[in-house]
PDB file of C-alpha atoms in Angstrom:
ATOM      1  CA  UNK A   1     172.958  35.297 -12.087  1.00 52.00           C
ATOM      2  CA  UNK A   2     170.602  32.660 -10.696  1.00 58.00           C
ATOM      3  CA  UNK A   3     170.520  29.753 -13.111  1.00 62.00           C
ATOM      4  CA  UNK A   4     168.546  26.561 -12.583  1.00 63.00           C
ATOM      5  CA  UNK A   5     169.653  23.530 -14.552  1.00 63.00           C
ATOM      6  CA  UNK A   6     168.547  19.953 -15.019  1.00 62.00           C
ATOM      7  CA  UNK A   7     170.018  17.184 -17.126  1.00 62.00           C
ATOM      8  CA  UNK A   8     168.007  14.325 -18.638  1.00 63.00           C
ATOM      9  CA  UNK A   9     169.254  11.177 -20.329  1.00 63.00           C
ATOM     10  CA  UNK A  10     167.362   8.938 -22.717  1.00 63.00           C
ATOM     11  CA  UNK A  11     168.614   6.155 -24.948  1.00 60.00           C
ATOM     12  CA  UNK A  12     170.876   7.784 -27.545  1.00 69.00           C
ATOM     13  CA  UNK A  13     169.953  11.264 -26.388  1.00 78.00           C
ATOM     14  CA  UNK A  14     170.696  13.765 -23.652  1.00 83.00           C
ATOM     15  CA  UNK A  15     168.920  17.001 -22.893  1.00 83.00           C
ATOM     16  CA  UNK A  16     170.024  19.849 -20.659  1.00 85.00           C
ATOM     17  CA  UNK A  17     167.749  22.715 -19.649  1.00 86.00           C
ATOM     18  CA  UNK A  18     168.908  26.021 -18.224  1.00 88.00           C
ATOM     19  CA  UNK A  19     166.355  28.470 -16.856  1.00 89.00           C
ATOM     20  CA  UNK A  20     167.007  32.090 -15.896  1.00 88.00           C
ATOM     21  CA  UNK A  21     164.672  34.186 -13.762  1.00 88.00           C
ATOM     22  CA  UNK A  22     163.528  37.307 -15.626  1.00 87.00           C
ATOM     23  CA  UNK A  23     164.258  39.379 -12.510  1.00 86.00           C
ATOM     24  CA  UNK A  24     167.940  38.952 -13.346  1.00 83.00           C
ATOM     25  CA  UNK A  25     167.379  41.030 -16.523  1.00 81.00           C
ATOM     26  CA  UNK A  26     164.808  43.423 -15.107  1.00 79.00           C
ATOM     27  CA  UNK A  27     165.914  46.594 -16.927  1.00 82.00           C
ATOM     28  CA  UNK A  28     166.034  44.845 -20.306  1.00 86.00           C
ATOM     29  CA  UNK A  29     162.467  43.519 -20.428  1.00 86.00           C
ATOM     30  CA  UNK A  30     159.499  45.611 -21.571  1.00 85.00           C
ATOM     31  CA  UNK A  31     157.116  46.150 -18.613  1.00 83.00           C
ATOM     32  CA  UNK A  32     154.210  45.031 -20.833  1.00 88.00           C
ATOM     33  CA  UNK A  33     155.511  41.455 -20.451  1.00 87.00           C
ATOM     34  CA  UNK A  34     154.173  41.161 -16.889  1.00 86.00           C
ATOM     35  CA  UNK A  35     153.629  37.386 -17.002  1.00 90.00           C
ATOM     36  CA  UNK A  36     157.075  36.590 -18.375  1.00 91.00           C
ATOM     37  CA  UNK A  37     158.921  34.692 -15.635  1.00 90.00           C
ATOM     38  CA  UNK A  38     161.768  32.804 -17.270  1.00 89.00           C
ATOM     39  CA  UNK A  39     164.147  32.480 -20.188  1.00 90.00           C
ATOM     40  CA  UNK A  40     165.001  28.939 -21.192  1.00 90.00           C
ATOM     41  CA  UNK A  41     167.771  27.272 -23.165  1.00 91.00           C
ATOM     42  CA  UNK A  42     167.414  23.595 -24.019  1.00 89.00           C
ATOM     43  CA  UNK A  43     170.573  21.918 -25.300  1.00 89.00           C
ATOM     44  CA  UNK A  44     170.200  18.453 -26.733  1.00 88.00           C
ATOM     45  CA  UNK A  45     172.594  15.889 -28.076  1.00 87.00           C
ATOM     46  CA  UNK A  46     171.448  12.954 -30.165  1.00 85.00           C
ATOM     47  CA  UNK A  47     173.471   9.950 -31.301  1.00 83.00           C
ATOM     48  CA  UNK A  48     171.962   8.148 -34.258  1.00 81.00           C
ATOM     49  CA  UNK A  49     173.775   5.769 -36.608  1.00 83.00           C
ATOM     50  CA  UNK A  50     177.153   6.774 -35.135  1.00 84.00           C
ATOM     51  CA  UNK A  51     176.446  10.435 -35.906  1.00 88.00           C
ATOM     52  CA  UNK A  52     176.171  12.979 -33.112  1.00 87.00           C
ATOM     53  CA  UNK A  53     174.073  16.117 -33.526  1.00 90.00           C
ATOM     54  CA  UNK A  54     173.840  19.085 -31.154  1.00 91.00           C
ATOM     55  CA  UNK A  55     170.967  21.524 -31.043  1.00 91.00           C
ATOM     56  CA  UNK A  56     170.035  24.514 -28.903  1.00 93.00           C
ATOM     57  CA  UNK A  57     166.550  25.974 -28.634  1.00 91.00           C
ATOM     58  CA  UNK A  58     165.469  29.068 -26.732  1.00 93.00           C
ATOM     59  CA  UNK A  59     162.103  29.808 -25.125  1.00 91.00           C
ATOM     60  CA  UNK A  60     160.337  32.336 -22.951  1.00 91.00           C
ATOM     61  CA  UNK A  61     157.795  31.232 -20.375  1.00 91.00           C
ATOM     62  CA  UNK A  62     155.363  32.269 -17.679  1.00 91.00           C
ATOM     63  CA  UNK A  63     156.471  29.249 -15.616  1.00 88.00           C
ATOM     64  CA  UNK A  64     158.740  30.007 -12.641  1.00 86.00           C
ATOM     65  CA  UNK A  65     162.482  29.544 -13.057  1.00 84.00           C
ATOM     66  CA  UNK A  66     162.569  27.272 -10.006  1.00 85.00           C
ATOM     67  CA  UNK A  67     161.008  24.296 -11.808  1.00 82.00           C
ATOM     68  CA  UNK A  68     163.165  23.359 -14.828  1.00 83.00           C
ATOM     69  CA  UNK A  69     161.771  19.812 -14.952  1.00 82.00           C
ATOM     70  CA  UNK A  70     158.195  21.087 -15.215  1.00 85.00           C
ATOM     71  CA  UNK A  71     159.276  23.589 -17.869  1.00 86.00           C
ATOM     72  CA  UNK A  72     160.939  20.921 -19.987  1.00 83.00           C
ATOM     73  CA  UNK A  73     157.883  18.680 -19.689  1.00 84.00           C
ATOM     74  CA  UNK A  74     155.655  21.549 -20.900  1.00 86.00           C
ATOM     75  CA  UNK A  75     157.969  22.214 -23.873  1.00 85.00           C
ATOM     76  CA  UNK A  76     158.060  18.548 -24.849  1.00 81.00           C
ATOM     77  CA  UNK A  77     154.298  18.064 -24.585  1.00 82.00           C
ATOM     78  CA  UNK A  78     153.677  21.170 -26.724  1.00 75.00           C
ATOM     79  CA  UNK A  79     155.956  19.919 -29.480  1.00 76.00           C
ATOM     80  CA  UNK A  80     154.528  16.398 -29.295  1.00 74.00           C
ATOM     81  CA  UNK A  81     151.050  17.750 -29.989  1.00 70.00           C
ATOM     82  CA  UNK A  82     152.351  20.101 -32.683  1.00 71.00           C
ATOM     83  CA  UNK A  83     154.344  17.378 -34.450  1.00 69.00           C
ATOM     84  CA  UNK A  84     151.506  14.842 -34.340  1.00 75.00           C
ATOM     85  CA  UNK A  85     149.003  17.331 -35.732  1.00 78.00           C
ATOM     86  CA  UNK A  86     151.333  18.511 -38.501  1.00 78.00           C
ATOM     87  CA  UNK A  87     152.254  14.952 -39.457  1.00 79.00           C
ATOM     88  CA  UNK A  88     148.578  13.940 -39.644  1.00 81.00           C
ATOM     89  CA  UNK A  89     147.659  16.964 -41.731  1.00 83.00           C
ATOM     90  CA  UNK A  90     150.584  16.428 -44.074  1.00 78.00           C
ATOM     91  CA  UNK A  91     150.038  12.698 -44.553  1.00 76.00           C
ATOM     92  CA  UNK A  92     146.239  12.783 -44.734  1.00 80.00           C
ATOM     93  CA  UNK A  93     145.617  16.064 -46.513  1.00 80.00           C
ATOM     94  CA  UNK A  94     149.041  16.725 -48.096  1.00 81.00           C
ATOM     95  CA  UNK A  95     148.994  20.150 -46.487  1.00 78.00           C
ATOM     96  CA  UNK A  96     152.646  20.864 -47.330  1.00 75.00           C
ATOM     97  CA  UNK A  97     151.872  20.560 -51.052  1.00 74.00           C
ATOM     98  CA  UNK A  98     149.012  23.051 -50.864  1.00 77.00           C
ATOM     99  CA  UNK A  99     149.534  26.099 -53.094  1.00 81.00           C
ATOM    100  CA  UNK A 100     146.516  28.042 -51.865  1.00 80.00           C
ATOM    101  CA  UNK A 101     147.746  31.592 -51.323  1.00 78.00           C
ATOM    102  CA  UNK A 102     144.853  33.992 -51.990  1.00 80.00           C
ATOM    103  CA  UNK A 103     143.720  36.286 -49.182  1.00 77.00           C
ATOM    104  CA  UNK A 104     142.110  34.247 -46.391  1.00 87.00           C
ATOM    105  CA  UNK A 105     141.812  31.050 -48.422  1.00 85.00           C
ATOM    106  CA  UNK A 106     144.925  29.433 -46.895  1.00 81.00           C
ATOM    107  CA  UNK A 107     143.668  30.041 -43.350  1.00 82.00           C
ATOM    108  CA  UNK A 108     140.155  28.845 -44.210  1.00 87.00           C
ATOM    109  CA  UNK A 109     141.413  25.652 -45.856  1.00 84.00           C
ATOM    110  CA  UNK A 110     143.754  24.983 -42.939  1.00 83.00           C
ATOM    111  CA  UNK A 111     140.845  25.329 -40.529  1.00 85.00           C
ATOM    112  CA  UNK A 112     138.688  22.983 -42.648  1.00 85.00           C
ATOM    113  CA  UNK A 113     141.467  20.366 -42.792  1.00 86.00           C
ATOM    114  CA  UNK A 114     141.849  20.435 -38.997  1.00 87.00           C
ATOM    115  CA  UNK A 115     138.086  20.198 -38.547  1.00 88.00           C
ATOM    116  CA  UNK A 116     137.846  17.246 -40.965  1.00 88.00           C
ATOM    117  CA  UNK A 117     140.807  15.534 -39.277  1.00 88.00           C
ATOM    118  CA  UNK A 118     139.068  15.902 -35.907  1.00 88.00           C
ATOM    119  CA  UNK A 119     135.854  14.379 -37.272  1.00 90.00           C
ATOM    120  CA  UNK A 120     137.699  11.438 -38.807  1.00 90.00           C
ATOM    121  CA  UNK A 121     139.696  10.813 -35.611  1.00 88.00           C
ATOM    122  CA  UNK A 122     136.533  10.833 -33.468  1.00 90.00           C
ATOM    123  CA  UNK A 123     134.721   8.362 -35.733  1.00 90.00           C
ATOM    124  CA  UNK A 124     134.658   4.874 -34.203  1.00 88.00           C
ATOM    125  CA  UNK A 125     132.150   3.262 -36.565  1.00 89.00           C
ATOM    126  CA  UNK A 126     134.981   1.681 -38.570  1.00 90.00           C
ATOM    127  CA  UNK A 127     138.473   0.634 -37.590  1.00 92.00           C
ATOM    128  CA  UNK A 128     140.859   1.958 -40.234  1.00 89.00           C
ATOM    129  CA  UNK A 129     143.490   4.632 -40.780  1.00 88.00           C
ATOM    130  CA  UNK A 130     142.553   8.289 -41.143  1.00 87.00           C
ATOM    131  CA  UNK A 131     143.616   8.182 -44.800  1.00 87.00           C
ATOM    132  CA  UNK A 132     141.319   5.203 -45.481  1.00 91.00           C
ATOM    133  CA  UNK A 133     138.448   6.866 -43.605  1.00 92.00           C
ATOM    134  CA  UNK A 134     138.973   9.948 -45.764  1.00 89.00           C
ATOM    135  CA  UNK A 135     138.766   7.881 -48.949  1.00 90.00           C
ATOM    136  CA  UNK A 136     135.736   5.969 -47.667  1.00 92.00           C
ATOM    137  CA  UNK A 137     133.938   9.267 -46.933  1.00 91.00           C
ATOM    138  CA  UNK A 138     134.739  10.400 -50.482  1.00 89.00           C
ATOM    139  CA  UNK A 139     133.104   7.383 -52.170  1.00 94.00           C
ATOM    140  CA  UNK A 140     130.425   6.430 -49.624  1.00 93.00           C
ATOM    141  CA  UNK A 141     127.927   9.226 -48.850  1.00 92.00           C
ATOM    142  CA  UNK A 142     126.295   7.183 -46.056  1.00 92.00           C
ATOM    143  CA  UNK A 143     129.665   6.884 -44.274  1.00 93.00           C
ATOM    144  CA  UNK A 144     130.276  10.619 -44.716  1.00 92.00           C
ATOM    145  CA  UNK A 145     126.871  11.288 -43.149  1.00 91.00           C
ATOM    146  CA  UNK A 146     127.769   9.014 -40.233  1.00 90.00           C
ATOM    147  CA  UNK A 147     131.054  10.848 -39.642  1.00 91.00           C
ATOM    148  CA  UNK A 148     129.443  14.272 -39.708  1.00 90.00           C
ATOM    149  CA  UNK A 149     126.276  13.391 -37.723  1.00 86.00           C
ATOM    150  CA  UNK A 150     127.918  11.435 -34.914  1.00 74.00           C
ATOM    151  CA  UNK A 151     130.411  14.169 -34.191  1.00 63.00           C
TER     152      UNK A 151
END
């Protein structure tokens, strides 16, 4: 089995990526998955406060198996965006505490939160945190108009 590996070290952390070409498992993959090119396993070890944790994550990708470094970079950049967005939505809009469950309401509110977050992030008329901009828009209609009109 052709296996490409790369090992990366950071302060207090190591990450190993193993990538397998899908051609190695040809008979096991549904032909509908034409763009599937690789299976990935990322093993990471983190040392924090004298405690070591191990974690393994698995992925599928359209990237070729010959470029494990590029694959790992793509995985990390995806999760960086995902984590930053989730953190902003949770801190600013307390999305995790939302109990909206009816029909499409949860999806609609999620979309509105992301839209509002984008507007507040794009606003450069004041220099303050997103949370403070949100509160300012709540109490100052002229600021709210500025945020909505300029974006």
